[in-house]
mmCIF file of C-alpha atoms in Angstrom:
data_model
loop_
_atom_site.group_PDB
_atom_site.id
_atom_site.type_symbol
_atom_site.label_atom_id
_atom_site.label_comp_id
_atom_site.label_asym_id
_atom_site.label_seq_id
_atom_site.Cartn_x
_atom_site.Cartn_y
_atom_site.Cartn_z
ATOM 1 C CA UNK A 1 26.667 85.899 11.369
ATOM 2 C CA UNK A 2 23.411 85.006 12.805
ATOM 3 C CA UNK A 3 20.943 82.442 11.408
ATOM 4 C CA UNK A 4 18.176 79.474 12.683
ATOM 5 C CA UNK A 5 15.960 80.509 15.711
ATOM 6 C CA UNK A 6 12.328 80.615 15.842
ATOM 7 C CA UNK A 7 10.774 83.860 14.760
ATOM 8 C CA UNK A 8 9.743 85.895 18.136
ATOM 9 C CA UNK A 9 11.043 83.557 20.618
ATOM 10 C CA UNK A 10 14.205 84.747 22.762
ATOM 11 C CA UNK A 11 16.394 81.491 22.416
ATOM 12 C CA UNK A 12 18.160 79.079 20.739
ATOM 13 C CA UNK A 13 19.837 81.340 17.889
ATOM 14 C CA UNK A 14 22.713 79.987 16.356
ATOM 15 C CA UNK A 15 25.777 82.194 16.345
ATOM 16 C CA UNK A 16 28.309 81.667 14.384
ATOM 17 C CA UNK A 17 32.063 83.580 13.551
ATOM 18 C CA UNK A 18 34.874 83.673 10.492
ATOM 19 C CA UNK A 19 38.074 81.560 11.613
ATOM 20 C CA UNK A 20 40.790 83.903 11.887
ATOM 21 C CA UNK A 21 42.804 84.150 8.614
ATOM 22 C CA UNK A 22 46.395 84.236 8.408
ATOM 23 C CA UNK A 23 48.725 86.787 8.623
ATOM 24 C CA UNK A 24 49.381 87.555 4.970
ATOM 25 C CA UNK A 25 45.212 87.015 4.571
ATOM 26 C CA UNK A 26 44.690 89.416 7.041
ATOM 27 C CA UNK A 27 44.307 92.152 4.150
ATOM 28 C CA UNK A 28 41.925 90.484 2.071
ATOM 29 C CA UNK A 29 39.889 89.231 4.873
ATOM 30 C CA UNK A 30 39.129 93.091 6.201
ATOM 31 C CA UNK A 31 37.620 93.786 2.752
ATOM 32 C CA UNK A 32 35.894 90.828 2.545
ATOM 33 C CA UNK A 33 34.130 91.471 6.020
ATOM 34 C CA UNK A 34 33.096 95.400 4.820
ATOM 35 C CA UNK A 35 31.383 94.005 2.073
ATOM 36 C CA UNK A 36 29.281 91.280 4.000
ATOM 37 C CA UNK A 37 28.848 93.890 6.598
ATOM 38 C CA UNK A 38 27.245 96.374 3.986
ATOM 39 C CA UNK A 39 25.250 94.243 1.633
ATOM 40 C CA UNK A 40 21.921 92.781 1.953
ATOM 41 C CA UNK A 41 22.739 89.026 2.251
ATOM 42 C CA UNK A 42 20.339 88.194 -0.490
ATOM 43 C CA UNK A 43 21.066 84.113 -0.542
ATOM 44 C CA UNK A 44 21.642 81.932 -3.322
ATOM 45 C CA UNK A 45 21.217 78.035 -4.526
ATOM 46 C CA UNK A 46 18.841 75.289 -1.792
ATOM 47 C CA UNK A 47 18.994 77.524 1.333
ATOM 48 C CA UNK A 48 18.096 74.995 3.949
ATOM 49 C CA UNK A 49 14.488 75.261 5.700
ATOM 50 C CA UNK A 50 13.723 77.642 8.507
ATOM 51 C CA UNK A 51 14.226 75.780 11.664
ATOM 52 C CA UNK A 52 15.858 75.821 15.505
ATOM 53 C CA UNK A 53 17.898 73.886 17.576
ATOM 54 C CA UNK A 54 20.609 73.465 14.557
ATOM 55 C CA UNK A 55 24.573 74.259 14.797
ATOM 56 C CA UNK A 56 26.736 76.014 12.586
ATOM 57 C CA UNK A 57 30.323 75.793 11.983
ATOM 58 C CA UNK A 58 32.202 77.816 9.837
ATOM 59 C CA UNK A 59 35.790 76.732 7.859
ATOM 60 C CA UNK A 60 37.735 79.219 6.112
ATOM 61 C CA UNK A 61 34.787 81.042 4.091
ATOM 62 C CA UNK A 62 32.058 78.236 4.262
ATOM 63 C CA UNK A 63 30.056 77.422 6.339
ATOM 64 C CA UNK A 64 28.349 74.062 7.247
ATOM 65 C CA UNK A 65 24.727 73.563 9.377
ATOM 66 C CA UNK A 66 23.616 70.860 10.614
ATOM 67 C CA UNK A 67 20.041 69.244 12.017
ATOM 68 C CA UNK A 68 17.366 71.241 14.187
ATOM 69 C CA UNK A 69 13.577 70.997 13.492
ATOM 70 C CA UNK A 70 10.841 73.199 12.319
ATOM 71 C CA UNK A 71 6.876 72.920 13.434
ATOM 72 C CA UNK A 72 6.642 69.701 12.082
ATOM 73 C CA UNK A 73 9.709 68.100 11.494
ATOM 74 C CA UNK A 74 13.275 67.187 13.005
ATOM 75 C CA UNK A 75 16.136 67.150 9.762
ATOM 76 C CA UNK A 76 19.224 65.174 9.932
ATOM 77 C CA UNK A 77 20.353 66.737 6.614
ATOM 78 C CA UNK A 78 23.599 69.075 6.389
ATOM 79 C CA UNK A 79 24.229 72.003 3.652
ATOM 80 C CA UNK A 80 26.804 73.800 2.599
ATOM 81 C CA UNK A 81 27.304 77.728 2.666
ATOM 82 C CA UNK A 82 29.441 79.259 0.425
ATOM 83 C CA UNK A 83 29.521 82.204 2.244
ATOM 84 C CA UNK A 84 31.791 84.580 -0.388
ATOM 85 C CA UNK A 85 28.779 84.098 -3.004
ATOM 86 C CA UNK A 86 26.086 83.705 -0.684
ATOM 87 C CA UNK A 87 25.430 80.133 -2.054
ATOM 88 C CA UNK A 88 23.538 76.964 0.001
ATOM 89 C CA UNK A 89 23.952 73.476 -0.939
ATOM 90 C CA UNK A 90 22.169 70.951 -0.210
ATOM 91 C CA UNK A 91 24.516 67.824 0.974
ATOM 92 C CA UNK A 92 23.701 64.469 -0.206
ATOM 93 C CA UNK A 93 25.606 62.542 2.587
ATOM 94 C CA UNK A 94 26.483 58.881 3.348
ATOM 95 C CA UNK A 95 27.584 56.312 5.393
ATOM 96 C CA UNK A 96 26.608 55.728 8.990
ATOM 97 C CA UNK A 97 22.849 57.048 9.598
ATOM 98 C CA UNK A 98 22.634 59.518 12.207
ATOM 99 C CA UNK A 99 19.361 60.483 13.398
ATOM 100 C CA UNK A 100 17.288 63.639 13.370
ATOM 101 C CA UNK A 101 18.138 66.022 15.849
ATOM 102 C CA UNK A 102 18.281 69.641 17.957
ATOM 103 C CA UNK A 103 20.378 70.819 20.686
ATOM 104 C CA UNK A 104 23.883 68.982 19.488
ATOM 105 C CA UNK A 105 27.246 70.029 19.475
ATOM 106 C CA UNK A 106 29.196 70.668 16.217
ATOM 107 C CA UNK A 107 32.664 71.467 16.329
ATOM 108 C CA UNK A 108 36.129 71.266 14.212
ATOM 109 C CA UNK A 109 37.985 67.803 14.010
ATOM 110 C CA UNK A 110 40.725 67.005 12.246
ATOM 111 C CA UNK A 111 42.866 64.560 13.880
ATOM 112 C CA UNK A 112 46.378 65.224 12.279
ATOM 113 C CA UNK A 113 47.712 67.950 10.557
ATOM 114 C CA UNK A 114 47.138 68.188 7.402
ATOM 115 C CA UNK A 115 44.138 66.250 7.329
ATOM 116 C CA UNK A 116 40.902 67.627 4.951
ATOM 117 C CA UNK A 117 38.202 68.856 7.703
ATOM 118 C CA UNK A 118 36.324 66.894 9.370
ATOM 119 C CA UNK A 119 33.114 68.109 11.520
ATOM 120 C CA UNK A 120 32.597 66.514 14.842
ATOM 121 C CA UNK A 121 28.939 66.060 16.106
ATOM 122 C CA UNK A 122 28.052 65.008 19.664
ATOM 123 C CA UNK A 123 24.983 64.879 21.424
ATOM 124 C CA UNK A 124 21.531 66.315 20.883
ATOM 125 C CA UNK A 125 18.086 64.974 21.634
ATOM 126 C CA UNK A 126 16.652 62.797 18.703
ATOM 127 C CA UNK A 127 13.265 63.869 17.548
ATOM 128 C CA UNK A 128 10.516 63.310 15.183
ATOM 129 C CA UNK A 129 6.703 63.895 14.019
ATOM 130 C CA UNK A 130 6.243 60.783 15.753
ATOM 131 C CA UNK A 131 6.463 58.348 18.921
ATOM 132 C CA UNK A 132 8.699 59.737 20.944
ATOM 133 C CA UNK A 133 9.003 58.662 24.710
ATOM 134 C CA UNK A 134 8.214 61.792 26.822
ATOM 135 C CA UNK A 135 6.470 65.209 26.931
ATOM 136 C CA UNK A 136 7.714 68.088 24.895
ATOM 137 C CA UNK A 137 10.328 70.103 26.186
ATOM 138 C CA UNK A 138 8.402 72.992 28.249
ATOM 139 C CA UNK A 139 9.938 75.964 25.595
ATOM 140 C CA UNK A 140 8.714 73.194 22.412
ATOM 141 C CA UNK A 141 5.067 74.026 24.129
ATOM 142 C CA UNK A 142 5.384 77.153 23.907
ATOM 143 C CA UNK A 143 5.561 77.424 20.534
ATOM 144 C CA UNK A 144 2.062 77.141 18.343
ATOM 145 C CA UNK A 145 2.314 74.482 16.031
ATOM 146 C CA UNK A 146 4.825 72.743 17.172
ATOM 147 C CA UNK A 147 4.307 69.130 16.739
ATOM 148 C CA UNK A 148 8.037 67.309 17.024
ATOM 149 C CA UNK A 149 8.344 65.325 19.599
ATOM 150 C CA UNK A 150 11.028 63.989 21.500
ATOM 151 C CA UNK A 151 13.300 60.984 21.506
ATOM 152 C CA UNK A 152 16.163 59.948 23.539
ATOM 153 C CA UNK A 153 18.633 62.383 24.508
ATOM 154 C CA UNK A 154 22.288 60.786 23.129
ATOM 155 C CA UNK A 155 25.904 60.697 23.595
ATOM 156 C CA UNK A 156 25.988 59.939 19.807
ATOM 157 C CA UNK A 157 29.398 60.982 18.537
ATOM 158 C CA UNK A 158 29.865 61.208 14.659
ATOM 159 C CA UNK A 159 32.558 62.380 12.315
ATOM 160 C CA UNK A 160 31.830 64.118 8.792
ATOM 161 C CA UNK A 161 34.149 63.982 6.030
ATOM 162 C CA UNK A 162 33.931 67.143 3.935
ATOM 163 C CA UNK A 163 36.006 65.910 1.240
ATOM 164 C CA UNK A 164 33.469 62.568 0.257
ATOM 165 C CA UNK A 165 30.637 63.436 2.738
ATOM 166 C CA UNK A 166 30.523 60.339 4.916
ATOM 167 C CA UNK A 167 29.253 59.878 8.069
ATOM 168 C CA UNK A 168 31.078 57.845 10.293
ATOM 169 C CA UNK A 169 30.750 56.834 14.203
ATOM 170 C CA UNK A 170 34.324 58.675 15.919
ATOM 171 C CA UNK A 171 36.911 56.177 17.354
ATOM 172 C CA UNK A 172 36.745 57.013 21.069
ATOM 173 C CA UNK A 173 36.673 55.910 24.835
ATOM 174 C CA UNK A 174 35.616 57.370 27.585
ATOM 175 C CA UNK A 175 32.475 59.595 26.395
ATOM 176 C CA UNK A 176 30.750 61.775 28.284
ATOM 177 C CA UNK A 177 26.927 61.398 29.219
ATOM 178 C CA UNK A 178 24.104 61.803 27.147
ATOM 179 C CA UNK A 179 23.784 65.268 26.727
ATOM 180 C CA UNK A 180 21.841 67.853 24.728
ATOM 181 C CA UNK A 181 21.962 72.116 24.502
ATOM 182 C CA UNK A 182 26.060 71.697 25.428
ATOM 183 C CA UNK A 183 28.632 73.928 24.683
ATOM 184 C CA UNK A 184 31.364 72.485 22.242
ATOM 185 C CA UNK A 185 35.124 73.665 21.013
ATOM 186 C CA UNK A 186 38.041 72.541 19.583
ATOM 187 C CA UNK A 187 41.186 73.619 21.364
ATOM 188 C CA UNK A 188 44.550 73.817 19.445
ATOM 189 C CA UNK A 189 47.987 75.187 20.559
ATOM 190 C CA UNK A 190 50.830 73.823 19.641
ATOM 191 C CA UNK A 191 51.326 70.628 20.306
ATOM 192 C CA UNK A 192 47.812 70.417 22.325
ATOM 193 C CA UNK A 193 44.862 69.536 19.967
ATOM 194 C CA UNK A 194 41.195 68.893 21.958
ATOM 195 C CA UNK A 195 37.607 68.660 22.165
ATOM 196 C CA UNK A 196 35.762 70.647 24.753
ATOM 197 C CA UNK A 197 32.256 69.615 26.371
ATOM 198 C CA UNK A 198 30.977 71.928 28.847
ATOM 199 C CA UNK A 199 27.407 71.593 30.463
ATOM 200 C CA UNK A 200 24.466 71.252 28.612
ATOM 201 C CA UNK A 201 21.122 69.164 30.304
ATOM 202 C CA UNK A 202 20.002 65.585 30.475
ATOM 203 C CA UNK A 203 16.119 65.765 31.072
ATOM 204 C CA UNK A 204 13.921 66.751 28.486
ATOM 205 C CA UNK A 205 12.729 69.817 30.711
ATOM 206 C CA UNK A 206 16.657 71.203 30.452
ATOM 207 C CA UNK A 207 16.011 70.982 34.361
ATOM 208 C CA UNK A 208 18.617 68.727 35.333
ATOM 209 C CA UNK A 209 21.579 71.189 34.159
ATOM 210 C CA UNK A 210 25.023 69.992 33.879
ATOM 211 C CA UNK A 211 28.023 71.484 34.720
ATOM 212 C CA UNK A 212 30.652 69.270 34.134
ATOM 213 C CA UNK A 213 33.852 69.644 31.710
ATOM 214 C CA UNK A 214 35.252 66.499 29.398
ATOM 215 C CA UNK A 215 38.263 66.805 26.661
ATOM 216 C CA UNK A 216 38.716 64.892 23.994
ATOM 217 C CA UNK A 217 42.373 63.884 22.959
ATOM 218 C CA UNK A 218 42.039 64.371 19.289
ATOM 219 C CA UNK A 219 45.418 62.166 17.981
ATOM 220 C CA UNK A 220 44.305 59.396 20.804
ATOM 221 C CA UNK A 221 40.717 59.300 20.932
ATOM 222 C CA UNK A 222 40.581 59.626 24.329
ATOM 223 C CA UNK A 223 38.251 61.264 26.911
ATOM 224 C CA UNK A 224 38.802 62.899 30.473
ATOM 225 C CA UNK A 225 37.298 64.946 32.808
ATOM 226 C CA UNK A 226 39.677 67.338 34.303
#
């Protein structure tokens, strides 16, 4: 499933996949895929703005997006994908304020088992119609009408609870750099449960690229760099 990217430019698509169901779901998954993959995806409800730069994460069959900006304005807003009936919602969410911004990382976090999901956001450049603190990003330029400009790039980390939709700062030591246009996973096997962040750039230019790895320690809060 494909979706967010600006219209003619080669980057900054956002890609996203179904979990994989379980065994005895397996079935009803298969036929669920052939009909997405043969119908026309005609959407449903507040379908969120064309824009860039956001992330998508996908539990079960919905499917959550989060931030990026269009020509004229950076969002901070998340909605909600139903993705069996092809229905947005729009999000009204809470708590802490997190800022406007593109190039983050969204990922699964739930930190024991059993707990309702909770979507993990790190990272990003903060941006806006206005002030700002440095040039546009060389690829921003590029773009006609592009007016956002650019804030600082963060090592933000924040935790959103599906269940009430509450924003929250995550409980953690050890963070990696400010970051933005990372790579971001959750890793679980067995008793191993973790949050990948690979890479990503800490200029606006995306000239100074990073290549270093950091895992989170879900149950402790904890980060390292292996």
């Amino acid at each position: 499933y494909c979706l967010v990217g600006p219209l003619g430019a080669p980057f900054h698509h956002q890609s996203v996949a179904m979990d994989d169901p379980a065994p005895q779901q397996q079935e009803e998954a298969l036929v669920r895929n052939l009909v997405l993959s043969v119908c026309d995806l005609k959407q449903h409800g507040e379908a969120p703005s064309p824009r860039f730069g956001a992330t998508a994460l996908t539990i079960g069959t919905r499917l959550y997006l989060f931030g990026g900006c269009d020509e004229k304005k950076a969002y901070n807003d998340v909605h909600l994908l139903e993705i069996e009936h092809m229905k947005w919602t729009a999000l009204q969410a809470t708590g802490a304020t997190v800022a406007p911004r593109i190039g983050h990382g969204l990922c699964l976090h739930a930190p024991a088992e059993g707990d309702v999901p909770q979507l993990l956001a790190f990272g990003g450049m903060q941006a806006g119609n206005e002030g700002g603190d440095g040039a546009r990003p060389t690829f921003l330029a590029q773009l006609e009408g592009y007016a956002v400009k650019p804030g600082p790039i963060t090592d933000e980390a924040f935790v959103f609870q599906t269940s009430d939709l509450v924003w929250a700062p995550l409980a953690d030591s050890g963070r990696p750099s400010a970051r933005w246009l990372h790579s971001i996973a959750r890793a679980k096997s067995g008793s191993v449960d973790a949050t990948i962040v690979y890479g990503g750039a800490s200029d606006y230019q995306a000239t100074n690229v990073l290549s270093d790895l950091h895992v989170l320690d879900v149950s402790s809060g904890s980060w390292s760099s292996p």
